CSV table of C-alpha atoms and ligand atoms in Angstrom, one decimal:
chain,number,residue,atom,x,y,z
N,230,UNK,CA,-11.7,4.5,-12.0
N,231,UNK,CA,-13.7,2.8,-9.3
N,232,UNK,CA,-15.4,4.7,-6.5
N,233,UNK,CA,-13.2,4.1,-3.5
N,234,UNK,CA,-11.5,6.7,-1.4
N,235,UNK,CA,-8.2,5.7,-3.0
N,236,UNK,CA,-9.6,6.3,-6.5
N,237,UNK,CA,-10.6,9.8,-5.3
N,238,UNK,CA,-7.1,10.4,-4.0
N,239,UNK,CA,-5.6,9.3,-7.3
N,240,UNK,CA,-8.0,11.6,-9.1
N,241,UNK,CA,-6.9,14.5,-6.9
N,242,UNK,CA,-10.4,14.9,-5.5
N,243,UNK,CA,-9.2,14.1,-1.9
N,244,UNK,CA,-5.8,15.2,-0.6
N,245,UNK,CA,-3.1,12.8,0.7
N,246,UNK,CA,0.2,13.2,2.3
N,247,UNK,CA,2.2,12.0,-0.7
N,248,UNK,CA,5.5,10.2,-0.3
N,249,UNK,CA,6.2,9.0,-3.8
N,250,UNK,CA,4.4,8.9,-7.2
N,251,UNK,CA,5.2,7.6,-10.7
N,252,UNK,CA,3.1,6.6,-13.7
N,253,UNK,CA,2.1,3.3,-12.0
N,254,UNK,CA,1.8,3.9,-8.3
N,255,UNK,CA,1.1,6.4,-5.6
N,256,UNK,CA,2.5,6.2,-2.0
N,257,UNK,CA,1.2,8.3,0.9
N,258,UNK,CA,1.1,8.3,4.7
N,259,UNK,CA,-1.7,6.3,6.3
N,260,UNK,CA,-4.3,8.6,8.0
N,261,UNK,CA,-4.5,6.3,11.0
N,262,UNK,CA,-0.9,5.1,11.4
N,263,UNK,CA,-0.3,1.8,13.2
N,264,UNK,CA,3.5,2.3,13.5
N,265,UNK,CA,5.9,5.4,13.5
N,266,UNK,CA,6.1,4.9,9.7
N,267,UNK,CA,2.9,3.7,8.0
N,268,UNK,CA,2.8,4.2,4.3
N,269,UNK,CA,0.4,2.9,1.7
N,270,UNK,CA,1.6,2.0,-1.8
N,271,UNK,CA,-1.3,1.8,-4.2
N,272,UNK,CA,-1.6,1.2,-8.0
N,273,UNK,CA,-3.2,3.8,-10.1
N,274,UNK,CA,-5.2,1.0,-11.7
N,275,UNK,CA,-8.3,0.3,-9.5
N,276,UNK,CA,-7.9,-3.4,-8.6
N,277,UNK,CA,-10.3,-4.3,-5.8
N,278,UNK,CA,-8.5,-7.1,-4.0
N,279,UNK,CA,-5.4,-9.3,-4.4
N,280,UNK,CA,-7.8,-12.0,-5.5
N,281,UNK,CA,-8.6,-9.9,-8.6
N,282,UNK,CA,-4.9,-9.9,-9.7
N,283,UNK,CA,-4.3,-11.3,-13.2
N,284,UNK,CA,-1.1,-12.6,-14.6
N,285,UNK,CA,-0.7,-9.3,-16.5
N,286,UNK,CA,-0.4,-7.6,-13.1
N,287,UNK,CA,2.7,-9.4,-12.0
N,288,UNK,CA,5.1,-6.6,-13.1
N,289,UNK,CA,2.8,-4.0,-11.3
N,290,UNK,CA,2.9,-5.9,-8.0
N,291,UNK,CA,6.6,-6.4,-8.3
N,292,UNK,CA,6.9,-2.6,-8.9
N,293,UNK,CA,4.8,-1.9,-5.8
N,294,UNK,CA,7.1,-4.1,-3.6
N,295,UNK,CA,10.2,-2.5,-5.1
N,296,UNK,CA,8.8,1.0,-4.4
N,297,UNK,CA,8.1,0.0,-0.8
N,298,UNK,CA,11.7,-1.2,-0.4
N,299,UNK,CA,13.1,2.0,-1.9
N,300,UNK,CA,11.0,4.1,0.4
N,301,UNK,CA,12.1,2.0,3.4
N,302,UNK,CA,15.7,2.4,2.4
N,303,UNK,CA,15.3,6.1,1.9
N,304,UNK,CA,13.7,6.5,5.4
N,305,UNK,CA,16.4,4.5,7.1
N,306,UNK,CA,14.1,1.6,8.0
N,307,UNK,CA,15.9,-1.2,6.1
N,308,UNK,CA,18.6,-2.0,8.7
N,309,UNK,CA,16.2,-2.7,11.5
N,310,UNK,CA,13.6,-4.0,9.2
N,311,UNK,CA,9.9,-3.4,8.4
N,312,UNK,CA,6.7,-5.2,7.5
N,313,UNK,CA,4.8,-5.3,4.2
N,314,UNK,CA,1.2,-6.3,4.3
N,315,UNK,CA,-1.7,-6.8,1.8
N,316,UNK,CA,-5.0,-7.4,3.4
N,317,UNK,CA,-7.6,-9.3,1.4
N,318,UNK,CA,-11.4,-9.1,2.0
N,319,UNK,CA,-13.1,-9.6,5.4
N,320,UNK,CA,-10.9,-12.1,7.2
N,321,UNK,CA,-7.8,-10.2,6.0
N,322,UNK,CA,-9.2,-7.0,7.5
N,323,UNK,CA,-9.5,-5.1,4.2
N,324,UNK,CA,-11.4,-1.9,4.5
N,325,UNK,CA,-10.7,-0.2,1.2
N,326,UNK,CA,-11.4,-2.2,-1.9
N,327,UNK,CA,-8.5,-0.9,-4.0
N,328,UNK,CA,-5.4,-3.0,-3.4
N,329,UNK,CA,-2.7,-1.3,-1.3
N,330,UNK,CA,0.5,-2.4,0.2
N,331,UNK,CA,1.1,-1.4,3.8
N,332,UNK,CA,4.7,-0.4,4.7
N,333,UNK,CA,5.1,-0.4,8.5
N,334,UNK,CA,8.2,0.4,10.3
N,335,UNK,CA,9.9,2.2,13.2
N,336,UNK,CA,9.0,-0.3,15.9
N,337,UNK,CA,9.1,-4.0,16.7
N,338,UNK,CA,6.3,-5.8,15.0
N,339,UNK,CA,4.6,-8.8,16.8
N,340,UNK,CA,3.9,-12.2,15.3
N,341,UNK,CA,1.4,-13.7,14.8
N,342,UNK,CA,-0.7,-10.7,13.9
N,343,UNK,CA,-4.1,-10.3,15.7
W,218,AMP,P1,-7.1,-1.9,4.9
W,218,AMP,O1,-7.7,-2.2,6.2
W,218,AMP,O2,-5.9,-2.9,4.5
W,218,AMP,O3,-8.1,-1.8,3.7
W,218,AMP,O4,-6.4,-0.6,5.0
W,218,AMP,C1,-6.9,0.6,4.7
W,218,AMP,C2,-6.1,1.7,5.2
W,218,AMP,O5,-6.4,2.9,4.6
W,218,AMP,C3,-6.2,1.9,6.7
W,218,AMP,O6,-5.0,1.7,7.3
W,218,AMP,C4,-6.7,3.4,6.8
W,218,AMP,O7,-6.2,4.1,7.9
W,218,AMP,C5,-6.2,4.0,5.5
W,218,AMP,N1,-6.9,5.1,5.0
W,218,AMP,C6,-8.3,5.2,4.8
W,218,AMP,N2,-8.6,6.4,4.3
W,218,AMP,C7,-7.4,7.1,4.2
W,218,AMP,C8,-7.1,8.4,3.7
W,218,AMP,N3,-8.0,9.3,3.2
W,218,AMP,N4,-5.7,8.7,3.6
W,218,AMP,C9,-4.8,7.9,4.1
W,218,AMP,N5,-5.1,6.6,4.5
W,218,AMP,C10,-6.4,6.2,4.6
């Protein structure tokens, strides 16, 4: 399963503030939110980085993005908008090496990111 904190959350060894779960993904509130809404959508399969994605993962990544959009709609974020982010390795600012899609909303985002 991998040995990251997200693998432990999926295994139920560490609690999370769950927002959504199905057979492929888990979504939960970020412990250190950077916006009024900050949710992480993670696959149950422990893929370390987006650079490790294979062609077979295309449906899974599409599902992650679709789940993020569904959550955003359900939380009323869609009209004003929101941001989806994958960080990859050091320059991307990735801290947890189990891919995760950040859903950020509820405030104006700046561009370019820092
Ligand atoms: P990244 O920098 O893209 O790897 O993002 C990792 C994210 O995981 C950060 O936003 C952290 O605040 C978040 N995080 C780390 N540990 C936990 C945890 N136990 N529960 C929820 N979010 C976490």
